[in-house]
Structure formats: C-alpha cells, structure tokens
Amino acid sequence: MNIIMTIDIIGGGSIGLLLAAALRQSGAAVRVWTRTHEQARALSKEGLVVRDLNQHAIHLEQIEAYPLDQAGELLREQKAEVTCALLVVKQTHINHELLGSLSKLPLSEDGIMVCYQNGVGHIEKLTEVLPQDALFRAVTTEAAKRLSGHEVKHTGSGTTYLEEREAVDPKRRNQLVKLDKQLNDAGFPTFLSKHIHEMITRKLLVNAVINPLTALLRLPNGQLLKKEQRVELMRTIFEEIRDVYSREGIHLTEEDWAYMLNVCQNTADNTSSMLADVLAHRPTEIEAITGAILQMADRHGIQVPLQRMLYQLIQAL
C-alpha cells in the first residue's frame, strides 16, 4: 500500500499559499507552517481561497496550518516526522528565530528541505541547523499575489527547477523524485536539474534588474517596458552585470536579455516583491540580490557604479 507523503510548506506568503492550494487540489497531503499564530488560525478556520489564472475562485476547506514556532513540539506530540519540506520564505526571514524553529523540526533520516529563496547565501545559513545533504535549491518563475492571510491569486505561470546533485543519498533523491511528480501533478511544470547554479544566476540577473527599478520607480513589472528610457536603463544594468558574470565564468547572451524582457512581459501586472516590501516599509532582499552582485564585483576588482547606487538607494528607502 502506498503511503501518501505529507508535504510541509514553511511560509504563508504568496508562493507558499499557491503551492499549498495546488498541491492540496491535486490530492497531496499538505501542512502549512506560518510565521504568525493569526495566519495559522485563519487558514484552519476559513480555509484557503485561491484565484486561478482565469480568475476562478476555489475554496479549500480544512487546511492543516500551525505556527512555525510550535512545529517541533506539535510534530513530536503527534510522533510525526518531516520527510519533504518546502521552505518558501524570503531571504530576510532567515534569521535567528527561524533557524531556531527549523532546528527543532524532526527531520526524517531520508528527509529533504527544498529552498525557494531568491539570491544566494541562504544555504550557508541553513547548514548551521540542518544537514547539508538534506538541503536542495529550487528556482521558480511562478508568480502569485497574497490577497490576505488565507487568500492568494495566481498571477503568472512559469517553470520550476529542483536541484539534482551527484553523490546524494538515494533515499533522499527518491523523495526529490516524488516531489517532482507531485508538483507536476499539481499543475506546476517542474524539472530536476543538475545545472541549478546556472538557473539561480539567471534568476539573480532578472531580480537584480527588475526588482530595484520597480521599487524605485513604483511601477508594476510590465511598465518597465513602456518607455524607451526605462528599457535603456534596464539594458545598462544588464551590461554591468554581464561584465561581472563574465569574470565568474558565466557568459550572458542576447538570449538572456530576451528572457528578461519576456519575464517582464509575462508578469506585466505583478508588483515585484521588492516594491511590495518598500511600500509596506519592510526590509527588502537587496542584500541577497544586488548585494550578491557587489560581492562578485569586489572579488574581481570591477567597478559597478550603477549597482552600488541601486543598492544604496534601496537601503535608503
């Protein structure tokens, strides 16, 4: 008899809720772990409402949701283990408090945690409290907007890549393969990739161009394409990053430029996460995005004045 694998979704933001809704609809067993007790209560009591790409609202009742700070205690009381967790929180939320909660999770011997963060540097933090062999990176271009603590809107379809590594425990790889199937069954085109680093650097490029500009200009993504001056500014930032990447052995082409313009077009109505953070007076992910580009530039002694200005302007906000 097949035992249904429970997928633990850590983070009740837009992508976390979107994943929870789609996986639940596809028949997967899902547990959601939220930062606040209020959101956990709302999901448990009100259920989860998802608006799909056709604007149809689907109401999913009886969502299993708990506050993350109680995860270790609750799971041990239930004699349950975590076999597959999706960490869907922003880089800025990977702090001492979150790491403390993750350290108490009863991760099974073959358990995996798949990390959906933008930018770089989060895996190093997570290895302080979790086995490195259990951590896998993910890159997704799915887009969503959280409407409330228990409502989410799917705003753009995309592709998800899960890290496939050599010399990984076969049992853990098996969990990854099962997750890949469940995500595809849930309607998310998903692929295992041995080239996840290239995927991450490509997404870092997109984020480093689009996010700071939308945050500073207070524009949805698609509006960057509406004026020639904005596109020229995007191109200048792209070229500056291309110079940095070339020193790292990553060679960007016109296809990468076209891909970035395509992301802008496909997410035209989206408010970037950095703009949303600025408008809500929250810390942004500038350190993990533009900060990562600056670190690369410093390694090679490259002058990147536009990157430094964007970094300083966002920090000033």
PDB file of N, CA and C in Angstrom, residues 224-292:
ATOM      1  N   LEU A 224       7.983  48.701 -16.956  1.00  0.00           N
ATOM      2  CA  LEU A 224       9.383  48.960 -17.300  1.00  0.00           C
ATOM      3  C   LEU A 224       9.577  48.962 -18.820  1.00  0.00           C
ATOM      4  N   LEU A 225       8.706  48.260 -19.536  1.00  0.00           N
ATOM      5  CA  LEU A 225       8.853  48.143 -20.993  1.00  0.00           C
ATOM      6  C   LEU A 225       8.134  49.256 -21.744  1.00  0.00           C
ATOM      7  N   LYS A 226       7.423  50.120 -21.048  1.00  0.00           N
ATOM      8  CA  LYS A 226       6.533  51.088 -21.704  1.00  0.00           C
ATOM      9  C   LYS A 226       7.235  52.372 -22.135  1.00  0.00           C
ATOM     10  N   LYS A 227       8.442  52.618 -21.641  1.00  0.00           N
ATOM     11  CA  LYS A 227       9.165  53.827 -22.043  1.00  0.00           C
ATOM     12  C   LYS A 227      10.582  53.448 -22.439  1.00  0.00           C
ATOM     13  N   GLU A 228      11.055  54.084 -23.510  1.00  0.00           N
ATOM     14  CA  GLU A 228      12.377  53.766 -24.033  1.00  0.00           C
ATOM     15  C   GLU A 228      13.472  54.004 -22.988  1.00  0.00           C
ATOM     16  N   GLN A 229      13.317  55.063 -22.186  1.00  0.00           N
ATOM     17  CA  GLN A 229      14.338  55.374 -21.177  1.00  0.00           C
ATOM     18  C   GLN A 229      14.449  54.280 -20.125  1.00  0.00           C
ATOM     19  N   ARG A 230      13.326  53.668 -19.786  1.00  0.00           N
ATOM     20  CA  ARG A 230      13.344  52.585 -18.793  1.00  0.00           C
ATOM     21  C   ARG A 230      14.053  51.353 -19.352  1.00  0.00           C
ATOM     22  N   VAL A 231      13.750  51.027 -20.616  1.00  0.00           N
ATOM     23  CA  VAL A 231      14.399  49.870 -21.256  1.00  0.00           C
ATOM     24  C   VAL A 231      15.901  50.115 -21.377  1.00  0.00           C
ATOM     25  N   GLU A 232      16.286  51.353 -21.718  1.00  0.00           N
ATOM     26  CA  GLU A 232      17.718  51.677 -21.809  1.00  0.00           C
ATOM     27  C   GLU A 232      18.408  51.519 -20.458  1.00  0.00           C
ATOM     28  N   LEU A 233      17.706  51.926 -19.390  1.00  0.00           N
ATOM     29  CA  LEU A 233      18.263  51.769 -18.048  1.00  0.00           C
ATOM     30  C   LEU A 233      18.417  50.295 -17.694  1.00  0.00           C
ATOM     31  N   MET A 234      17.407  49.485 -18.033  1.00  0.00           N
ATOM     32  CA  MET A 234      17.499  48.041 -17.821  1.00  0.00           C
ATOM     33  C   MET A 234      18.706  47.469 -18.555  1.00  0.00           C
ATOM     34  N   ARG A 235      18.892  47.920 -19.806  1.00  0.00           N
ATOM     35  CA  ARG A 235      19.992  47.394 -20.613  1.00  0.00           C
ATOM     36  C   ARG A 235      21.343  47.763 -19.994  1.00  0.00           C
ATOM     37  N   THR A 236      21.471  48.975 -19.472  1.00  0.00           N
ATOM     38  CA  THR A 236      22.729  49.397 -18.847  1.00  0.00           C
ATOM     39  C   THR A 236      23.040  48.546 -17.621  1.00  0.00           C
ATOM     40  N   ILE A 237      22.009  48.266 -16.815  1.00  0.00           N
ATOM     41  CA  ILE A 237      22.200  47.406 -15.637  1.00  0.00           C
ATOM     42  C   ILE A 237      22.588  45.997 -16.082  1.00  0.00           C
ATOM     43  N   PHE A 238      21.905  45.496 -17.105  1.00  0.00           N
ATOM     44  CA  PHE A 238      22.205  44.169 -17.654  1.00  0.00           C
ATOM     45  C   PHE A 238      23.672  44.072 -18.077  1.00  0.00           C
ATOM     46  N   GLU A 239      24.162  45.091 -18.792  1.00  0.00           N
ATOM     47  CA  GLU A 239      25.544  45.065 -19.287  1.00  0.00           C
ATOM     48  C   GLU A 239      26.544  45.103 -18.136  1.00  0.00           C
ATOM     49  N   GLU A 240      26.218  45.855 -17.088  1.00  0.00           N
ATOM     50  CA  GLU A 240      27.111  45.921 -15.939  1.00  0.00           C
ATOM     51  C   GLU A 240      27.212  44.555 -15.257  1.00  0.00           C
ATOM     52  N   ILE A 241      26.057  43.895 -15.125  1.00  0.00           N
ATOM     53  CA  ILE A 241      26.048  42.554 -14.519  1.00  0.00           C
ATOM     54  C   ILE A 241      26.729  41.545 -15.446  1.00  0.00           C
ATOM     55  N   ARG A 242      26.539  41.705 -16.760  1.00  0.00           N
ATOM     56  CA  ARG A 242      27.176  40.786 -17.713  1.00  0.00           C
ATOM     57  C   ARG A 242      28.699  40.819 -17.554  1.00  0.00           C
ATOM     58  N   ASP A 243      29.262  42.002 -17.323  1.00  0.00           N
ATOM     59  CA  ASP A 243      30.709  42.125 -17.129  1.00  0.00           C
ATOM     60  C   ASP A 243      31.152  41.372 -15.871  1.00  0.00           C
ATOM     61  N   VAL A 244      30.367  41.525 -14.795  1.00  0.00           N
ATOM     62  CA  VAL A 244      30.682  40.824 -13.540  1.00  0.00           C
ATOM     63  C   VAL A 244      30.584  39.313 -13.744  1.00  0.00           C
ATOM     64  N   TYR A 245      29.501  38.873 -14.350  1.00  0.00           N
ATOM     65  CA  TYR A 245      29.291  37.438 -14.563  1.00  0.00           C
ATOM     66  C   TYR A 245      30.408  36.822 -15.404  1.00  0.00           C
ATOM     67  N   SER A 246      30.899  37.569 -16.402  1.00  0.00           N
ATOM     68  CA  SER A 246      31.933  37.006 -17.287  1.00  0.00           C
ATOM     69  C   SER A 246      33.197  36.671 -16.499  1.00  0.00           C
ATOM     70  N   ARG A 247      33.495  37.483 -15.462  1.00  0.00           N
ATOM     71  CA  ARG A 247      34.658  37.201 -14.615  1.00  0.00           C
ATOM     72  C   ARG A 247      34.424  35.965 -13.749  1.00  0.00           C
ATOM     73  N   GLU A 248      33.150  35.633 -13.549  1.00  0.00           N
ATOM     74  CA  GLU A 248      32.795  34.440 -12.766  1.00  0.00           C
ATOM     75  C   GLU A 248      32.673  33.207 -13.658  1.00  0.00           C
ATOM     76  N   GLY A 249      32.921  33.383 -14.957  1.00  0.00           N
ATOM     77  CA  GLY A 249      32.811  32.261 -15.893  1.00  0.00           C
ATOM     78  C   GLY A 249      31.406  32.014 -16.389  1.00  0.00           C
ATOM     79  N   ILE A 250      30.519  33.003 -16.186  1.00  0.00           N
ATOM     80  CA  ILE A 250      29.124  32.893 -16.648  1.00  0.00           C
ATOM     81  C   ILE A 250      28.955  33.882 -17.796  1.00  0.00           C
ATOM     82  N   HIS A 251      28.675  33.376 -18.979  1.00  0.00           N
ATOM     83  CA  HIS A 251      28.655  34.232 -20.165  1.00  0.00           C
ATOM     84  C   HIS A 251      27.210  34.441 -20.639  1.00  0.00           C
ATOM     85  N   LEU A 252      26.732  35.661 -20.413  1.00  0.00           N
ATOM     86  CA  LEU A 252      25.371  36.010 -20.801  1.00  0.00           C
ATOM     87  C   LEU A 252      25.314  36.340 -22.290  1.00  0.00           C
ATOM     88  N   THR A 253      24.185  36.023 -22.900  1.00  0.00           N
ATOM     89  CA  THR A 253      23.995  36.268 -24.330  1.00  0.00           C
ATOM     90  C   THR A 253      22.741  37.107 -24.546  1.00  0.00           C
ATOM     91  N   GLU A 254      22.469  37.402 -25.806  1.00  0.00           N
ATOM     92  CA  GLU A 254      21.243  38.141 -26.132  1.00  0.00           C
ATOM     93  C   GLU A 254      19.994  37.331 -25.766  1.00  0.00           C
ATOM     94  N   GLU A 255      20.142  36.020 -25.692  1.00  0.00           N
ATOM     95  CA  GLU A 255      19.013  35.189 -25.254  1.00  0.00           C
ATOM     96  C   GLU A 255      18.641  35.500 -23.806  1.00  0.00           C
ATOM     97  N   ASP A 256      19.642  35.788 -22.972  1.00  0.00           N
ATOM     98  CA  ASP A 256      19.379  36.138 -21.576  1.00  0.00           C
ATOM     99  C   ASP A 256      18.667  37.490 -21.482  1.00  0.00           C
ATOM    100  N   TRP A 257      19.062  38.429 -22.337  1.00  0.00           N
ATOM    101  CA  TRP A 257      18.378  39.724 -22.386  1.00  0.00           C
ATOM    102  C   TRP A 257      16.921  39.540 -22.830  1.00  0.00           C
ATOM    103  N   ALA A 258      16.718  38.724 -23.865  1.00  0.00           N
ATOM    104  CA  ALA A 258      15.360  38.466 -24.352  1.00  0.00           C
ATOM    105  C   ALA A 258      14.526  37.758 -23.293  1.00  0.00           C
ATOM    106  N   TYR A 259      15.164  36.837 -22.555  1.00  0.00           N
ATOM    107  CA  TYR A 259      14.457  36.121 -21.485  1.00  0.00           C
ATOM    108  C   TYR A 259      13.973  37.099 -20.419  1.00  0.00           C
ATOM    109  N   MET A 260      14.821  38.057 -20.058  1.00  0.00           N
ATOM    110  CA  MET A 260      14.442  39.017 -19.029  1.00  0.00           C
ATOM    111  C   MET A 260      13.282  39.895 -19.493  1.00  0.00           C
ATOM    112  N   LEU A 261      13.316  40.340 -20.730  1.00  0.00           N
ATOM    113  CA  LEU A 261      12.201  41.119 -21.268  1.00  0.00           C
ATOM    114  C   LEU A 261      10.921  40.292 -21.279  1.00  0.00           C
ATOM    115  N   ASN A 262      11.072  38.998 -21.562  1.00  0.00           N
ATOM    116  CA  ASN A 262       9.922  38.100 -21.581  1.00  0.00           C
ATOM    117  C   ASN A 262       9.318  37.939 -20.190  1.00  0.00           C
ATOM    118  N   VAL A 263      10.187  37.847 -19.162  1.00  0.00           N
ATOM    119  CA  VAL A 263       9.700  37.770 -17.777  1.00  0.00           C
ATOM    120  C   VAL A 263       8.903  39.021 -17.440  1.00  0.00           C
ATOM    121  N   CYS A 264       9.415  40.181 -17.841  1.00  0.00           N
ATOM    122  CA  CYS A 264       8.707  41.449 -17.611  1.00  0.00           C
ATOM    123  C   CYS A 264       7.321  41.420 -18.252  1.00  0.00           C
ATOM    124  N   GLN A 265       7.277  40.923 -19.477  1.00  0.00           N
ATOM    125  CA  GLN A 265       6.007  40.888 -20.203  1.00  0.00           C
ATOM    126  C   GLN A 265       5.036  39.891 -19.570  1.00  0.00           C
ATOM    127  N   ASN A 266       5.551  38.716 -19.208  1.00  0.00           N
ATOM    128  CA  ASN A 266       4.683  37.668 -18.659  1.00  0.00           C
ATOM    129  C   ASN A 266       4.174  37.988 -17.261  1.00  0.00           C
ATOM    130  N   THR A 267       4.874  38.873 -16.565  1.00  0.00           N
ATOM    131  CA  THR A 267       4.450  39.260 -15.220  1.00  0.00           C
ATOM    132  C   THR A 267       4.091  40.756 -15.207  1.00  0.00           C
ATOM    133  N   ALA A 268       3.510  41.221 -16.300  1.00  0.00           N
ATOM    134  CA  ALA A 268       3.294  42.660 -16.519  1.00  0.00           C
ATOM    135  C   ALA A 268       2.541  43.340 -15.385  1.00  0.00           C
ATOM    136  N   ASP A 269       1.539  42.663 -14.841  1.00  0.00           N
ATOM    137  CA  ASP A 269       0.711  43.298 -13.810  1.00  0.00           C
ATOM    138  C   ASP A 269       1.236  43.059 -12.398  1.00  0.00           C
ATOM    139  N   ASN A 270       2.333  42.335 -12.285  1.00  0.00           N
ATOM    140  CA  ASN A 270       2.847  41.971 -10.959  1.00  0.00           C
ATOM    141  C   ASN A 270       3.551  43.128 -10.265  1.00  0.00           C
ATOM    142  N   THR A 271       3.334  43.212  -8.965  1.00  0.00           N
ATOM    143  CA  THR A 271       4.146  44.067  -8.108  1.00  0.00           C
ATOM    144  C   THR A 271       5.320  43.229  -7.637  1.00  0.00           C
ATOM    145  N   SER A 272       6.534  43.632  -7.963  1.00  0.00           N
ATOM    146  CA  SER A 272       7.687  42.840  -7.544  1.00  0.00           C
ATOM    147  C   SER A 272       7.751  42.753  -6.028  1.00  0.00           C
ATOM    148  N   SER A 273       8.400  41.712  -5.530  1.00  0.00           N
ATOM    149  CA  SER A 273       8.490  41.524  -4.086  1.00  0.00           C
ATOM    150  C   SER A 273       9.216  42.694  -3.427  1.00  0.00           C
ATOM    151  N   MET A 274      10.199  43.270  -4.134  1.00  0.00           N
ATOM    152  CA  MET A 274      10.947  44.387  -3.540  1.00  0.00           C
ATOM    153  C   MET A 274      10.076  45.640  -3.450  1.00  0.00           C
ATOM    154  N   LEU A 275       9.278  45.895  -4.476  1.00  0.00           N
ATOM    155  CA  LEU A 275       8.352  47.025  -4.422  1.00  0.00           C
ATOM    156  C   LEU A 275       7.326  46.818  -3.313  1.00  0.00           C
ATOM    157  N   ALA A 276       6.809  45.598  -3.193  1.00  0.00           N
ATOM    158  CA  ALA A 276       5.832  45.306  -2.127  1.00  0.00           C
ATOM    159  C   ALA A 276       6.448  45.552  -0.756  1.00  0.00           C
ATOM    160  N   ASP A 277       7.708  45.157  -0.587  1.00  0.00           N
ATOM    161  CA  ASP A 277       8.380  45.369   0.697  1.00  0.00           C
ATOM    162  C   ASP A 277       8.575  46.857   0.986  1.00  0.00           C
ATOM    163  N   VAL A 278       8.981  47.610  -0.028  1.00  0.00           N
ATOM    164  CA  VAL A 278       9.193  49.047   0.161  1.00  0.00           C
ATOM    165  C   VAL A 278       7.877  49.733   0.531  1.00  0.00           C
ATOM    166  N   LEU A 279       6.803  49.388  -0.183  1.00  0.00           N
ATOM    167  CA  LEU A 279       5.503  50.003   0.091  1.00  0.00           C
ATOM    168  C   LEU A 279       4.995  49.652   1.485  1.00  0.00           C
ATOM    169  N   ALA A 280       5.348  48.461   1.964  1.00  0.00           N
ATOM    170  CA  ALA A 280       4.904  48.028   3.299  1.00  0.00           C
ATOM    171  C   ALA A 280       5.913  48.377   4.393  1.00  0.00           C
ATOM    172  N   HIS A 281       6.980  49.129   4.016  1.00  0.00           N
ATOM    173  CA  HIS A 281       8.019  49.533   4.982  1.00  0.00           C
ATOM    174  C   HIS A 281       8.676  48.318   5.652  1.00  0.00           C
ATOM    175  N   ARG A 282       8.897  47.258   4.840  1.00  0.00           N
ATOM    176  CA  ARG A 282       9.585  46.064   5.335  1.00  0.00           C
ATOM    177  C   ARG A 282      11.009  46.036   4.781  1.00  0.00           C
ATOM    178  N   PRO A 283      11.915  45.312   5.435  1.00  0.00           N
ATOM    179  CA  PRO A 283      13.255  45.115   4.857  1.00  0.00           C
ATOM    180  C   PRO A 283      13.135  44.390   3.514  1.00  0.00           C
ATOM    181  N   THR A 284      13.976  44.761   2.566  1.00  0.00           N
ATOM    182  CA  THR A 284      13.949  44.127   1.249  1.00  0.00           C
ATOM    183  C   THR A 284      15.029  43.046   1.154  1.00  0.00           C
ATOM    184  N   GLU A 285      15.031  42.350   0.025  1.00  0.00           N
ATOM    185  CA  GLU A 285      16.044  41.321  -0.229  1.00  0.00           C
ATOM    186  C   GLU A 285      17.232  41.870  -1.016  1.00  0.00           C
ATOM    187  N   ILE A 286      17.458  43.179  -0.938  1.00  0.00           N
ATOM    188  CA  ILE A 286      18.528  43.798  -1.719  1.00  0.00           C
ATOM    189  C   ILE A 286      19.896  43.204  -1.399  1.00  0.00           C
ATOM    190  N   GLU A 287      20.110  42.799  -0.150  1.00  0.00           N
ATOM    191  CA  GLU A 287      21.403  42.238   0.247  1.00  0.00           C
ATOM    192  C   GLU A 287      21.675  40.932  -0.484  1.00  0.00           C
ATOM    193  N   ALA A 288      20.647  40.096  -0.621  1.00  0.00           N
ATOM    194  CA  ALA A 288      20.814  38.788  -1.260  1.00  0.00           C
ATOM    195  C   ALA A 288      20.805  38.886  -2.784  1.00  0.00           C
ATOM    196  N   ILE A 289      20.368  40.015  -3.326  1.00  0.00           N
ATOM    197  CA  ILE A 289      20.278  40.168  -4.791  1.00  0.00           C
ATOM    198  C   ILE A 289      21.397  41.088  -5.283  1.00  0.00           C
ATOM    199  N   THR A 290      21.211  42.393  -5.171  1.00  0.00           N
ATOM    200  CA  THR A 290      22.259  43.321  -5.617  1.00  0.00           C
ATOM    201  C   THR A 290      23.516  43.161  -4.765  1.00  0.00           C
ATOM    202  N   GLY A 291      23.335  42.886  -3.478  1.00  0.00           N
ATOM    203  CA  GLY A 291      24.488  42.650  -2.610  1.00  0.00           C
ATOM    204  C   GLY A 291      25.347  41.501  -3.103  1.00  0.00           C
ATOM    205  N   ALA A 292      24.706  40.462  -3.636  1.00  0.00           N
ATOM    206  CA  ALA A 292      25.460  39.313  -4.171  1.00  0.00           C
ATOM    207  C   ALA A 292      26.258  39.718  -5.407  1.00  0.00           C
TER     208      ALA A 292
END
